């Protein structure tokens, strides 16, 4: 519930991120929640283009690689502790 609340607020589902102060927008654009809903809609509506589009896709790729690396690390660590019992 807590994570969903952050996603709902920071992803632009509650209200558009465009109406927030510039400082808040700058911080939100570095968080992954922005790229779940608001960024794809902004691309579709043509609000992001050129350098902004490249930057947005780069940040999305960064979050993708970061979460992939974290999942891979946890998977490998979990395999070291895994013990199967039975058939």
Short mmCIF file of the C-alpha atoms (twelve columns), coordinates in Angstrom:
data_MODEL
# 
_entry.id   MODEL 
# 
loop_
_atom_site.group_PDB 
_atom_site.id 
_atom_site.type_symbol 
_atom_site.label_atom_id 
_atom_site.label_alt_id 
_atom_site.label_comp_id 
_atom_site.label_asym_id 
_atom_site.label_seq_id 
_atom_site.Cartn_x 
_atom_site.Cartn_y 
_atom_site.Cartn_z 
_atom_site.pdbx_PDB_model_num 
ATOM 1  C CA . UNK A 1  0.000  0.000   0.000   1 
ATOM 2  C CA . UNK A 2  2.791  2.430   0.873   1 
ATOM 3  C CA . UNK A 3  4.715  1.810   -2.354  1 
ATOM 4  C CA . UNK A 4  1.510  2.128   -4.376  1 
ATOM 5  C CA . UNK A 5  0.776  5.454   -2.667  1 
ATOM 6  C CA . UNK A 6  4.199  6.760   -3.688  1 
ATOM 7  C CA . UNK A 7  3.666  5.459   -7.209  1 
ATOM 8  C CA . UNK A 8  0.220  7.060   -7.384  1 
ATOM 9  C CA . UNK A 9  1.503  10.452  -6.241  1 
ATOM 10 C CA . UNK A 10 4.969  10.562  -7.826  1 
ATOM 11 C CA . UNK A 11 3.943  8.930   -11.108 1 
ATOM 12 C CA . UNK A 12 1.461  11.621  -12.044 1 
ATOM 13 C CA . UNK A 13 -1.696 9.574   -11.537 1 
ATOM 14 C CA . UNK A 14 -3.136 11.862  -8.864  1 
ATOM 15 C CA . UNK A 15 -2.473 15.049  -10.835 1 
ATOM 16 C CA . UNK A 16 -0.105 16.051  -13.640 1 
ATOM 17 C CA . UNK A 17 3.520  16.547  -12.738 1 
ATOM 18 C CA . UNK A 18 3.569  19.643  -14.952 1 
ATOM 19 C CA . UNK A 19 1.654  21.665  -12.338 1 
ATOM 20 C CA . UNK A 20 4.260  21.076  -9.613  1 
ATOM 21 C CA . UNK A 21 7.101  23.518  -8.885  1 
ATOM 22 C CA . UNK A 22 10.190 23.148  -11.067 1 
ATOM 23 C CA . UNK A 23 12.353 21.910  -8.180  1 
ATOM 24 C CA . UNK A 24 9.891  19.119  -7.394  1 
ATOM 25 C CA . UNK A 25 9.656  18.199  -11.082 1 
ATOM 26 C CA . UNK A 26 13.444 17.970  -11.317 1 
ATOM 27 C CA . UNK A 27 13.588 15.524  -8.398  1 
ATOM 28 C CA . UNK A 28 10.644 13.471  -9.657  1 
ATOM 29 C CA . UNK A 29 12.219 13.042  -13.089 1 
ATOM 30 C CA . UNK A 30 15.070 11.082  -11.492 1 
ATOM 31 C CA . UNK A 31 12.730 8.653   -9.713  1 
ATOM 32 C CA . UNK A 32 11.384 5.514   -11.410 1 
ATOM 33 C CA . UNK A 33 7.727  6.363   -10.726 1 
ATOM 34 C CA . UNK A 34 7.807  9.195   -13.276 1 
ATOM 35 C CA . UNK A 35 8.651  6.708   -16.029 1 
ATOM 36 C CA . UNK A 36 5.796  4.302   -15.311 1 
ATOM 37 C CA . UNK A 37 2.939  6.526   -16.439 1 
ATOM 38 C CA . UNK A 38 3.690  10.196  -16.957 1 
ATOM 39 C CA . UNK A 39 6.700  9.884   -19.264 1 
ATOM 40 C CA . UNK A 40 5.077  7.487   -21.775 1 
ATOM 41 C CA . UNK A 41 2.025  9.744   -21.934 1 
ATOM 42 C CA . UNK A 42 4.241  12.811  -22.422 1 
ATOM 43 C CA . UNK A 43 6.040  11.038  -25.278 1 
ATOM 44 C CA . UNK A 44 2.731  10.035  -26.865 1 
ATOM 45 C CA . UNK A 45 1.391  13.601  -26.618 1 
ATOM 46 C CA . UNK A 46 4.586  15.031  -28.099 1 
ATOM 47 C CA . UNK A 47 5.657  16.921  -24.971 1 
ATOM 48 C CA . UNK A 48 9.027  15.154  -24.953 1 
ATOM 49 C CA . UNK A 49 11.194 15.299  -28.039 1 
ATOM 50 C CA . UNK A 50 14.804 15.674  -29.021 1 
ATOM 51 C CA . UNK A 51 17.271 15.923  -26.148 1 
ATOM 52 C CA . UNK A 52 14.534 15.553  -23.519 1 
ATOM 53 C CA . UNK A 53 13.390 12.301  -25.098 1 
ATOM 54 C CA . UNK A 54 16.937 10.933  -25.227 1 
ATOM 55 C CA . UNK A 55 17.482 11.917  -21.584 1 
ATOM 56 C CA . UNK A 56 14.204 10.268  -20.517 1 
ATOM 57 C CA . UNK A 57 15.045 7.046   -22.345 1 
ATOM 58 C CA . UNK A 58 18.549 7.092   -20.838 1 
ATOM 59 C CA . UNK A 59 17.187 7.449   -17.313 1 
ATOM 60 C CA . UNK A 60 14.704 4.648   -17.989 1 
ATOM 61 C CA . UNK A 61 17.564 2.451   -19.180 1 
ATOM 62 C CA . UNK A 62 19.527 3.321   -16.046 1 
ATOM 63 C CA . UNK A 63 16.641 2.281   -13.791 1 
ATOM 64 C CA . UNK A 64 16.208 -0.894  -15.816 1 
ATOM 65 C CA . UNK A 65 19.864 -1.845  -15.410 1 
ATOM 66 C CA . UNK A 66 19.877 -0.922  -11.724 1 
ATOM 67 C CA . UNK A 67 16.830 -3.035  -10.899 1 
ATOM 68 C CA . UNK A 68 18.110 -5.909  -13.051 1 
ATOM 69 C CA . UNK A 69 21.457 -5.847  -11.217 1 
ATOM 70 C CA . UNK A 70 19.703 -5.771  -7.826  1 
ATOM 71 C CA . UNK A 71 17.442 -8.694  -8.788  1 
ATOM 72 C CA . UNK A 72 20.395 -10.689 -10.104 1 
ATOM 73 C CA . UNK A 73 22.382 -10.026 -6.918  1 
ATOM 74 C CA . UNK A 74 19.476 -11.111 -4.706  1 
ATOM 75 C CA . UNK A 75 18.874 -14.208 -6.847  1 
ATOM 76 C CA . UNK A 76 22.502 -15.321 -6.619  1 
ATOM 77 C CA . UNK A 77 22.599 -14.626 -2.909  1 
ATOM 78 C CA . UNK A 78 19.355 -16.543 -2.410  1 
ATOM 79 C CA . UNK A 79 20.683 -19.554 -4.314  1 
ATOM 80 C CA . UNK A 80 23.558 -19.742 -1.856  1 
ATOM 81 C CA . UNK A 81 21.106 -20.131 1.029   1 
ATOM 82 C CA . UNK A 82 18.578 -22.365 -0.747  1 
ATOM 83 C CA . UNK A 83 18.163 -25.911 0.517   1 
ATOM 84 C CA . UNK A 84 15.725 -28.363 -1.034  1 
ATOM 85 C CA . UNK A 85 14.169 -31.087 1.057   1 
ATOM 86 C CA . UNK A 86 12.319 -34.020 -0.414  1 
ATOM 87 C CA . UNK A 87 11.703 -35.067 -4.000  1 
# 
